């Protein structure tokens, strides 16, 4: 029995976190987003309908679960309200179910503008961001000049902060596009209007989570992005701007780093990546296209096609280690159904040592070395019992376990909640 469980992507995001959160939601009392923003896109199938959450925790449709946006999340109020409005039909009124930290930093319109303008003007150094202002908002947070939720309720101080921000941002924006500069009064009015609507949701996340912990209630910390996109531990500079690894929970939610009882890693049976950056096992051939098409690999946030490739067990064993993974949910195994051969990268050949490669994660000048396994023709899609899997799929799962060093406790065999095999339930 675990009381605090973390759920993290172990690759470059889009591992199927939303689906797995939904699967676990029947047994949790509180759900927390603690980093990232609306760059995330977590997909759930609810009553046969596909729903994507960007900023709201994926457990929000379960009415008995209290949901939190911790201080580490960067919040675009425009995005938050539009998500609340879109979801109203099936999740209803959220007034008593959603708490937004007083200390969370806001994404302002100038963050989004500069994110997009910067990316547009780059040639060789493009990151391929989601263009939602995430990076600039985190820069302000570290630079100690963010506008936080609490600032919305002190109009005089807010005006001064916005004025200072525009001093910087209008200067930067002007370098790219004269017409996109922001007007102080319009921005202030918009912030004050949003402040009114946000008010019922604003609260003290630390105190509420403490109360949940003290009464032995189950809290799920829902990671966004994936471990390889962590700005400190990932494939820098091709990363996002938050700590998307386990370490982000303590500072982003406001709980002790020792309070996580179980660290659940989510990992696809192959690999995908959206945006720029190194990807050693990428397949630019018909197998890559097969995975993309069969797996529906299109970004849930930006609609961009996801790059696809084989599972990389060198990187996976590294993220398993860094995130203290107790168990893995291996997702999308059904996408491999029908392939003749399946490969897993088990090593790199390089003039650098493995330690050097993992320290920098620059992933330059390396050649992936593969283990080749027999594929299977008998479908795994929709299978719900381990003993109903074919032998080749079982061999594949055993090989992944052996190479990555963590038990595979769940296997997801399709996008619906019930398409899953549970070997050892983490809660
Ligand atoms: P997240 O960001 O980690 O929540 O993942 P996304 O929602 O961005 O992308 C995962 C996609 O795969 C979504 O379209 C899910 O509906 C789908 N999905 C999740 N698990 C499975 C699975 O086991 N099999 C298949 N075929 N699709 C899945
Ligand atoms: P979920 O939670 C996949 C990627 C972007 C880009 C890089 C930086 O759905 O797994 P940013 O806008 O964050 O500054 O972009 O990070 N990225 C994601 N890739 N899944 C995500 O979220 C992502 N969030 C950001 O594509 O390469
Ligand atoms: Mg996603």
Coordinates of C-alpha atoms and ligand atoms in Angstrom, one line a residue:
X1 CA 0.0 0.0 0.0
X2 CA 1.5 3.3 -1.1
X3 CA 0.3 6.6 0.0
X4 CA 2.2 8.9 -2.3
X5 CA 2.9 7.7 -5.8
X6 CA 4.7 9.5 -8.5
X7 CA 4.0 8.8 -12.2
X8 CA 6.7 9.9 -14.6
X9 CA 7.4 9.6 -18.3
X10 CA 10.8 7.8 -18.7
X11 CA 11.4 8.9 -22.3
X12 CA 10.8 12.2 -24.2
X13 CA 7.1 12.5 -23.2
X14 CA 3.9 11.1 -24.6
X15 CA 4.4 7.7 -23.1
X16 CA 0.7 7.3 -22.2
X17 CA 0.8 9.0 -18.8
X18 CA -2.8 10.3 -19.1
X19 CA -4.2 6.8 -19.7
X20 CA -2.3 5.3 -16.8
X21 CA -3.4 8.1 -14.4
X22 CA -6.9 7.4 -15.4
X23 CA -6.4 3.7 -14.7
X24 CA -5.1 4.4 -11.2
X25 CA -7.7 7.1 -10.4
X26 CA -10.2 4.8 -8.7
X27 CA -7.8 4.4 -5.8
X28 CA -6.5 7.9 -5.3
X29 CA -7.7 10.8 -3.2
X30 CA -5.6 13.7 -4.5
X31 CA -3.9 14.4 -7.8
X32 CA -1.1 17.0 -8.3
X33 CA 0.5 18.6 -11.3
X34 CA 3.8 20.1 -10.0
X35 CA 5.8 21.2 -13.1
X36 CA 5.4 22.1 -16.8
X37 CA 2.3 23.9 -18.1
X38 CA 0.0 23.5 -21.0
X39 CA 2.8 22.2 -23.1
X40 CA 1.7 18.8 -21.9
X41 CA -1.1 16.9 -23.6
X42 CA -2.4 13.9 -21.7
X43 CA -5.0 11.8 -23.5
X44 CA -7.8 9.8 -21.9
X45 CA -10.7 7.9 -23.4
X46 CA -13.8 8.7 -21.4
X47 CA -17.0 6.8 -22.4
X48 CA -15.5 6.2 -25.8
X49 CA -14.6 9.8 -26.3
X50 CA -11.0 11.1 -26.6
X51 CA -10.2 13.9 -24.1
X52 CA -6.9 15.7 -23.8
X53 CA -5.8 17.5 -20.6
X54 CA -3.0 20.1 -20.8
X55 CA -3.0 21.8 -17.5
X56 CA -5.6 20.1 -15.4
X57 CA -4.5 16.9 -13.7
X58 CA -5.8 13.9 -15.7
X59 CA -7.8 12.7 -12.6
X60 CA -10.0 15.8 -12.8
X61 CA -13.0 13.8 -14.3
X62 CA -13.2 11.7 -11.2
X63 CA -15.5 13.7 -8.9
X64 CA -14.2 12.3 -5.6
X65 CA -10.6 13.3 -6.3
X66 CA -9.2 16.7 -5.2
X67 CA -6.9 18.2 -7.8
X68 CA -4.0 20.6 -7.3
X69 CA -1.7 22.8 -9.5
X70 CA 1.4 23.2 -7.4
X71 CA 3.8 26.2 -7.3
X72 CA 6.1 24.5 -9.9
X73 CA 3.5 24.7 -12.6
X74 CA 3.6 27.7 -14.9
X75 CA 0.0 28.7 -15.5
X76 CA -1.5 30.5 -18.5
X77 CA -4.9 31.6 -17.1
X78 CA -6.3 31.9 -20.6
X79 CA -5.4 28.2 -21.2
X80 CA -6.7 27.1 -17.8
X81 CA -10.1 28.8 -18.2
X82 CA -10.5 27.5 -21.7
X83 CA -9.7 24.0 -20.5
X84 CA -12.2 24.3 -17.6
X85 CA -14.9 25.6 -20.1
X86 CA -14.2 22.8 -22.6
X87 CA -14.4 20.1 -20.0
X88 CA -17.5 21.5 -18.2
X89 CA -19.8 19.2 -20.0
X90 CA -18.3 16.1 -18.5
X91 CA -16.5 17.2 -15.4
X92 CA -19.0 19.9 -14.2
X93 CA -18.2 22.6 -11.7
X94 CA -14.7 22.5 -10.3
X95 CA -15.0 25.0 -7.5
X96 CA -14.5 22.6 -4.7
X97 CA -12.2 20.2 -6.5
X98 CA -9.4 22.3 -7.9
X99 CA -6.8 24.2 -5.9
X100 CA -4.3 26.4 -7.6
X101 CA -1.2 27.4 -5.5
X102 CA -0.9 31.0 -4.4
X103 CA 2.8 30.7 -5.3
X104 CA 2.5 29.4 -8.9
X105 CA 4.0 31.6 -11.6
X106 CA 1.9 32.9 -14.5
X107 CA 2.5 32.7 -18.2
X108 CA 1.8 36.1 -19.6
X109 CA 1.0 36.8 -23.3
X110 CA 4.6 38.3 -23.7
X111 CA 6.1 34.9 -22.7
X112 CA 4.2 33.2 -25.5
X113 CA 5.1 35.9 -28.1
X114 CA 8.8 35.8 -27.3
X115 CA 8.9 32.0 -27.3
X116 CA 7.4 31.9 -30.8
X117 CA 9.4 34.9 -32.1
X118 CA 12.7 33.4 -30.9
X119 CA 12.0 30.0 -32.3
X120 CA 11.1 31.5 -35.7
X121 CA 14.3 33.5 -35.9
X122 CA 16.5 30.6 -35.0
X123 CA 18.0 28.4 -37.8
X124 CA 20.5 25.8 -36.5
X125 CA 19.5 26.2 -32.8
X126 CA 15.8 25.6 -32.9
X127 CA 14.4 23.6 -30.0
X128 CA 11.0 22.9 -31.5
X129 CA 9.2 24.2 -28.5
X130 CA 5.4 24.0 -28.2
X131 CA 5.3 27.8 -28.5
X132 CA 3.3 28.2 -25.4
X133 CA 5.7 30.5 -23.5
X134 CA 6.9 27.8 -21.1
X135 CA 10.7 28.6 -21.4
X136 CA 10.4 32.4 -20.9
X137 CA 8.0 31.9 -18.0
X138 CA 10.5 29.7 -16.2
X139 CA 13.3 32.1 -17.0
X140 CA 11.4 34.8 -15.1
X141 CA 10.8 32.4 -12.3
X142 CA 14.5 31.8 -11.8
X143 CA 15.2 35.4 -12.5
X144 CA 13.0 36.3 -9.5
X145 CA 10.7 38.6 -11.5
X146 CA 7.6 36.4 -12.1
X147 CA 4.1 37.4 -11.6
X148 CA 2.7 34.9 -9.2
X149 CA -0.9 34.0 -8.5
X150 CA -0.9 36.0 -5.2
X151 CA 0.3 39.1 -7.1
X152 CA -3.0 39.2 -8.9
X153 CA -4.7 40.4 -5.7
X154 CA -2.6 43.5 -5.1
X155 CA -3.4 45.7 -8.1
X156 CA -0.8 48.4 -7.3
X157 CA 2.0 45.9 -7.0
X158 CA 0.8 44.0 -10.0
X159 CA 1.0 47.2 -12.1
X160 CA 4.6 47.8 -11.1
X161 CA 5.5 44.2 -11.8
X162 CA 3.9 44.3 -15.2
X163 CA 5.6 47.6 -16.0
X164 CA 9.0 46.1 -15.2
X165 CA 8.2 43.0 -17.2
X166 CA 7.2 45.1 -20.3
X167 CA 10.4 47.1 -20.0
X168 CA 12.2 43.9 -20.8
X169 CA 9.7 42.1 -23.0
X170 CA 8.6 45.0 -25.3
X171 CA 12.3 45.6 -25.9
X172 CA 12.9 42.0 -26.9
X173 CA 9.7 41.7 -28.9
X174 CA 10.5 44.9 -30.8
X175 CA 13.7 43.4 -32.1
X176 CA 11.6 40.8 -33.9
X177 CA 8.3 42.5 -34.6
X178 CA 7.4 46.1 -33.8
X179 CA 3.6 45.4 -34.0
X180 CA 3.5 42.8 -31.3
X181 CA 4.4 44.9 -28.3
X182 CA 2.1 44.8 -25.3
X183 CA 0.1 47.6 -23.8
X184 CA 0.5 48.0 -20.1
X185 CA -3.1 49.0 -19.3
X186 CA -4.7 46.4 -21.5
X187 CA -2.5 43.7 -19.9
X188 CA -3.3 45.0 -16.4
X189 CA -7.1 44.9 -17.1
X190 CA -6.9 41.4 -18.5
X191 CA -4.9 40.2 -15.5
X192 CA -7.4 41.8 -13.1
X193 CA -10.4 40.2 -14.9
X194 CA -8.7 36.8 -14.8
X195 CA -7.9 37.3 -11.1
X196 CA -11.7 37.5 -10.3
X197 CA -12.4 34.3 -12.1
X198 CA -9.5 32.5 -10.5
X199 CA -10.2 33.6 -7.0
X200 CA -12.4 30.6 -5.9
X201 CA -9.6 28.2 -6.9
X202 CA -6.7 29.9 -5.2
X203 CA -5.4 28.1 -2.1
X204 CA -2.6 26.7 0.0
X205 CA -1.4 23.6 -1.7
X206 CA 1.3 22.7 0.9
X207 CA -1.2 22.7 3.8
X208 CA -3.8 20.8 1.9
X209 CA -1.4 18.1 0.8
X210 CA 0.0 17.9 4.3
X211 CA -3.5 17.2 5.5
X212 CA -3.9 14.4 2.9
X213 CA -0.6 12.9 4.0
X214 CA -1.4 13.1 7.7
X215 CA -4.7 11.2 7.2
X216 CA -3.0 8.5 5.1
X217 CA -4.9 9.4 2.0
X218 CA -3.4 8.5 -1.4
X219 CA -1.8 11.2 -3.5
X220 CA -0.7 10.8 -7.1
X221 CA 1.9 13.2 -8.5
X222 CA 1.4 13.4 -12.2
X223 CA 4.5 14.2 -14.1
X224 CA 4.3 16.1 -17.4
X225 CA 6.9 15.7 -20.3
X226 CA 9.4 12.9 -19.6
X227 CA 12.7 12.3 -17.9
X228 CA 14.8 13.0 -21.0
X229 CA 13.2 16.4 -21.3
X230 CA 14.3 17.5 -17.8
X231 CA 16.3 20.7 -18.1
X232 CA 19.0 19.4 -15.8
X233 CA 19.1 15.7 -16.5
X234 CA 17.8 15.5 -20.1
X235 CA 19.2 16.0 -23.6
X236 CA 20.1 19.7 -23.0
X237 CA 19.5 22.1 -24.7
X238 CA 16.8 20.1 -26.4
X239 CA 14.7 19.9 -23.3
X240 CA 11.8 21.7 -21.6
X241 CA 12.4 24.3 -18.9
X242 CA 11.2 22.4 -15.8
X243 CA 12.4 19.4 -13.7
X244 CA 10.4 16.7 -15.3
X245 CA 12.2 14.0 -13.2
X246 CA 11.4 12.8 -9.7
X247 CA 13.3 15.7 -8.2
X248 CA 10.7 18.2 -9.5
X249 CA 8.0 16.9 -7.1
X250 CA 9.4 18.3 -3.8
X251 CA 10.0 21.8 -5.0
X252 CA 7.1 21.9 -7.4
X253 CA 4.4 20.6 -5.1
X254 CA 5.7 21.5 -1.7
X255 CA 6.2 18.1 -0.1
X256 CA 9.3 16.5 1.3
X257 CA 11.6 14.7 -1.2
X258 CA 11.3 11.6 1.1
X259 CA 7.6 11.4 1.0
X260 CA 7.2 9.5 -2.3
X261 CA 6.5 5.8 -1.5
X262 CA 6.4 4.5 -5.0
X263 CA 7.9 5.8 -8.2
X264 CA 6.0 4.5 -11.2
X265 CA 7.7 5.0 -14.6
X266 CA 5.7 5.1 -17.9
X267 CA 7.5 3.9 -20.9
X268 CA 6.5 3.1 -24.5
X269 CA 7.5 -0.3 -26.0
X270 CA 9.3 1.9 -28.6
X271 CA 10.4 5.5 -28.6
X272 CA 8.9 8.8 -29.8
X273 CA 10.1 12.4 -29.7
X274 CA 8.4 15.7 -30.8
X275 CA 10.6 18.7 -31.7
X276 CA 14.3 18.9 -32.3
X277 CA 17.2 17.1 -30.6
X278 CA 19.2 13.8 -30.7
X279 CA 17.4 10.5 -31.0
X280 CA 19.8 7.6 -31.5
X281 CA 17.3 4.9 -32.3
X282 CA 15.2 7.0 -34.7
X283 CA 13.9 5.2 -37.7
X284 CA 13.6 7.2 -40.9
X285 CA 12.2 4.2 -42.9
X286 CA 9.1 2.2 -43.4
X287 CA 9.2 0.8 -39.9
X288 CA 9.3 4.3 -38.4
X289 CA 6.3 5.2 -40.5
X290 CA 4.5 2.0 -39.5
X291 CA 5.0 2.9 -35.8
X292 CA 3.8 6.4 -36.4
X293 CA 0.7 5.4 -38.2
X294 CA -0.2 2.4 -36.0
X295 CA 0.5 4.3 -32.8
X296 CA -1.3 7.5 -34.0
X297 CA 1.9 9.4 -33.2
X298 CA 0.7 12.9 -33.6
X299 CA 1.4 15.5 -30.9
X300 CA -1.6 15.9 -28.5
X301 CA -0.7 19.6 -27.9
X302 CA 0.7 20.9 -31.2
X303 CA -0.5 18.3 -33.8
X304 CA 3.1 17.8 -35.0
X305 CA 4.1 14.4 -36.2
X306 CA 6.1 12.5 -33.6
X307 CA 9.5 11.0 -34.6
X308 CA 9.5 7.3 -34.0
X309 CA 12.2 4.7 -33.3
X310 CA 13.1 1.5 -31.4
X311 CA 13.1 1.3 -27.6
X312 CA 16.4 2.6 -26.2
X313 CA 17.3 0.5 -23.1
X314 CA 20.5 2.4 -22.5
X315 CA 18.6 5.6 -21.9
X316 CA 15.8 3.7 -20.2
X317 CA 18.0 2.1 -17.6
X318 CA 19.5 5.5 -17.0
X319 CA 16.1 7.2 -16.3
X320 CA 15.0 4.2 -14.3
X321 CA 18.0 4.7 -12.1
X322 CA 17.7 8.5 -11.8
X323 CA 14.1 8.3 -10.9
X324 CA 14.2 5.5 -8.4
X325 CA 11.7 3.6 -10.4
X326 CA 10.0 0.9 -8.4
X327 CA 7.9 -0.4 -11.3
X328 CA 7.2 0.4 -15.0
X329 CA 4.0 0.5 -17.0
X330 CA 5.0 -0.5 -20.5
X331 CA 2.6 1.1 -22.9
X332 CA 1.6 0.7 -26.5
X333 CA 2.9 -2.9 -26.8
X334 CA 0.0 -3.5 -29.2
X335 CA 1.6 -1.1 -31.7
X336 CA 4.4 -3.7 -32.2
X337 CA 1.8 -6.4 -33.2
X338 CA 2.5 -7.7 -36.7
X339 CA 6.1 -6.7 -36.9
X340 CA 8.4 -9.5 -38.2
X341 CA 11.4 -8.4 -36.1
X342 CA 11.6 -6.1 -33.1
X343 CA 14.8 -4.4 -32.0
X344 CA 15.9 -3.0 -28.6
X345 CA 19.0 -0.8 -28.3
X346 CA 21.1 -2.4 -25.6
X347 CA 24.4 -0.5 -26.0
X348 CA 26.1 2.2 -28.0
X349 CA 29.3 1.9 -29.9
X350 CA 31.3 5.1 -29.4
X351 CA 34.8 6.4 -28.7
X352 CA 33.3 7.8 -25.5
X353 CA 32.5 5.7 -22.4
X354 CA 28.9 5.0 -21.4
X355 CA 29.4 7.2 -18.3
X356 CA 30.6 10.1 -20.5
X357 CA 27.7 9.7 -22.8
X358 CA 25.1 9.6 -19.9
X359 CA 26.7 12.5 -18.1
X360 CA 26.3 14.9 -21.1
X361 CA 23.4 13.2 -22.9
X362 CA 24.6 15.1 -26.0
X363 CA 24.3 11.7 -27.8
X364 CA 26.7 12.7 -30.6
X365 CA 28.9 10.3 -32.4
X366 CA 27.3 7.1 -31.1
X367 CA 26.0 4.1 -33.0
X368 CA 23.2 2.2 -31.4
X369 CA 23.8 -1.6 -31.0
X370 CA 20.7 -3.7 -31.1
X371 CA 19.3 -6.9 -29.8
X372 CA 16.9 -8.4 -32.4
X373 CA 13.9 -10.3 -31.2
X374 CA 11.3 -12.3 -33.1
X375 CA 8.1 -10.3 -33.6
X376 CA 4.6 -11.7 -33.1
X377 CA 1.6 -12.0 -35.3
X378 CA -0.9 -12.9 -32.6
X379 CA -2.3 -9.6 -31.4
X380 CA -1.7 -8.2 -27.9
X381 CA -4.2 -5.4 -28.5
X382 CA -6.8 -5.4 -25.8
X383 CA -5.3 -8.3 -23.8
X384 CA -6.0 -8.0 -20.1
X385 CA -4.3 -11.1 -18.6
X386 CA -0.6 -11.8 -18.8
X387 CA -1.2 -15.5 -19.5
X388 CA -3.1 -14.5 -22.6
X389 CA -0.1 -12.8 -24.2
X390 CA 1.8 -14.8 -26.8
X391 CA 5.3 -16.1 -26.0
X392 CA 7.2 -13.7 -28.2
X393 CA 5.5 -10.7 -26.5
X394 CA 6.4 -12.3 -23.1
X395 CA 10.0 -12.7 -24.2
X396 CA 10.1 -9.0 -25.3
X397 CA 8.8 -7.9 -21.9
X398 CA 11.3 -10.1 -20.1
X399 CA 14.2 -8.6 -22.2
X400 CA 13.1 -5.0 -21.5
X401 CA 13.0 -5.8 -17.7
X402 CA 16.4 -7.4 -17.8
X403 CA 18.0 -4.5 -19.7
X404 CA 16.4 -1.6 -17.8
X405 CA 16.6 -3.0 -14.3
X406 CA 13.1 -2.5 -13.0
X407 CA 10.0 -4.7 -13.0
X408 CA 7.3 -4.2 -15.5
X409 CA 4.3 -4.1 -13.2
X410 CA 1.7 -3.1 -15.8
X411 CA 1.4 -3.5 -19.6
X412 CA -0.9 -1.2 -21.6
X413 CA -2.4 -2.9 -24.6
X414 CA -4.6 -0.2 -26.0
X415 CA -5.8 3.4 -25.4
X416 CA -8.8 2.5 -23.3
X417 CA -8.7 2.2 -19.5
X418 CA -9.5 -1.5 -19.6
X419 CA -6.8 -2.3 -22.2
X420 CA -4.3 -3.2 -19.5
X421 CA -2.5 -6.1 -17.8
X422 CA -1.8 -5.6 -14.2
X423 CA 0.9 -7.8 -12.8
X424 CA 1.6 -6.0 -9.6
X425 CA -0.7 -3.1 -8.8
X426 CA 1.3 -0.2 -7.4
X427 CA -1.4 1.1 -5.1
Ligands
LIG1 P1 1.0 11.4 -22.4 O1 1.4 12.8 -22.7 O2 2.1 10.6 -21.8 O3 -0.2 11.3 -21.5 O4 0.7 10.6 -23.7 P2 -0.2 11.2 -24.9 O5 -1.7 11.2 -24.5 O6 0.4 12.5 -25.5 O7 0.0 10.1 -26.1 C1 -0.3 8.8 -25.9 C2 -1.2 8.3 -27.0 O8 -1.3 6.9 -27.0 C3 -2.7 8.8 -26.8 O9 -3.3 9.0 -28.0 C4 -3.3 7.6 -26.0 O10 -4.7 7.5 -26.2 C5 -2.6 6.4 -26.7 N1 -2.3 5.3 -25.9 C6 -2.0 5.2 -24.5 N2 -1.8 3.9 -24.2 C7 -1.9 3.2 -25.3 C8 -1.7 1.8 -25.6 O11 -1.3 1.0 -24.7 N3 -1.9 1.4 -26.9 C9 -2.3 2.3 -27.8 N4 -2.4 1.8 -29.1 N5 -2.5 3.6 -27.6 C10 -2.3 4.0 -26.4
LIG2 P1 3.6 15.4 -22.3 O1 3.3 15.8 -20.9 C1 6.4 15.6 -25.6 C2 8.9 19.1 -25.9 C3 8.7 20.0 -27.1 C4 10.1 20.5 -27.4 C5 10.6 20.7 -25.9 C6 10.6 22.1 -25.4 O2 2.3 15.4 -23.2 O3 4.4 14.2 -22.4 P2 8.6 23.6 -24.5 O4 7.3 24.1 -25.1 O5 8.3 22.7 -23.3 O6 9.6 24.6 -24.2 O7 9.3 22.6 -25.6 O8 9.8 19.8 -25.2 N1 7.7 18.8 -25.1 C7 7.0 17.7 -25.1 N2 7.2 16.6 -25.9 N3 5.4 15.6 -24.7 C8 5.3 16.7 -23.9 O9 4.4 16.7 -22.9 C9 6.0 17.8 -24.1 N4 6.1 19.0 -23.6 C10 7.2 19.6 -24.2 O10 8.1 19.3 -28.2 O11 10.8 19.5 -28.0
LIG3 MG1 1.4 14.0 -24.4

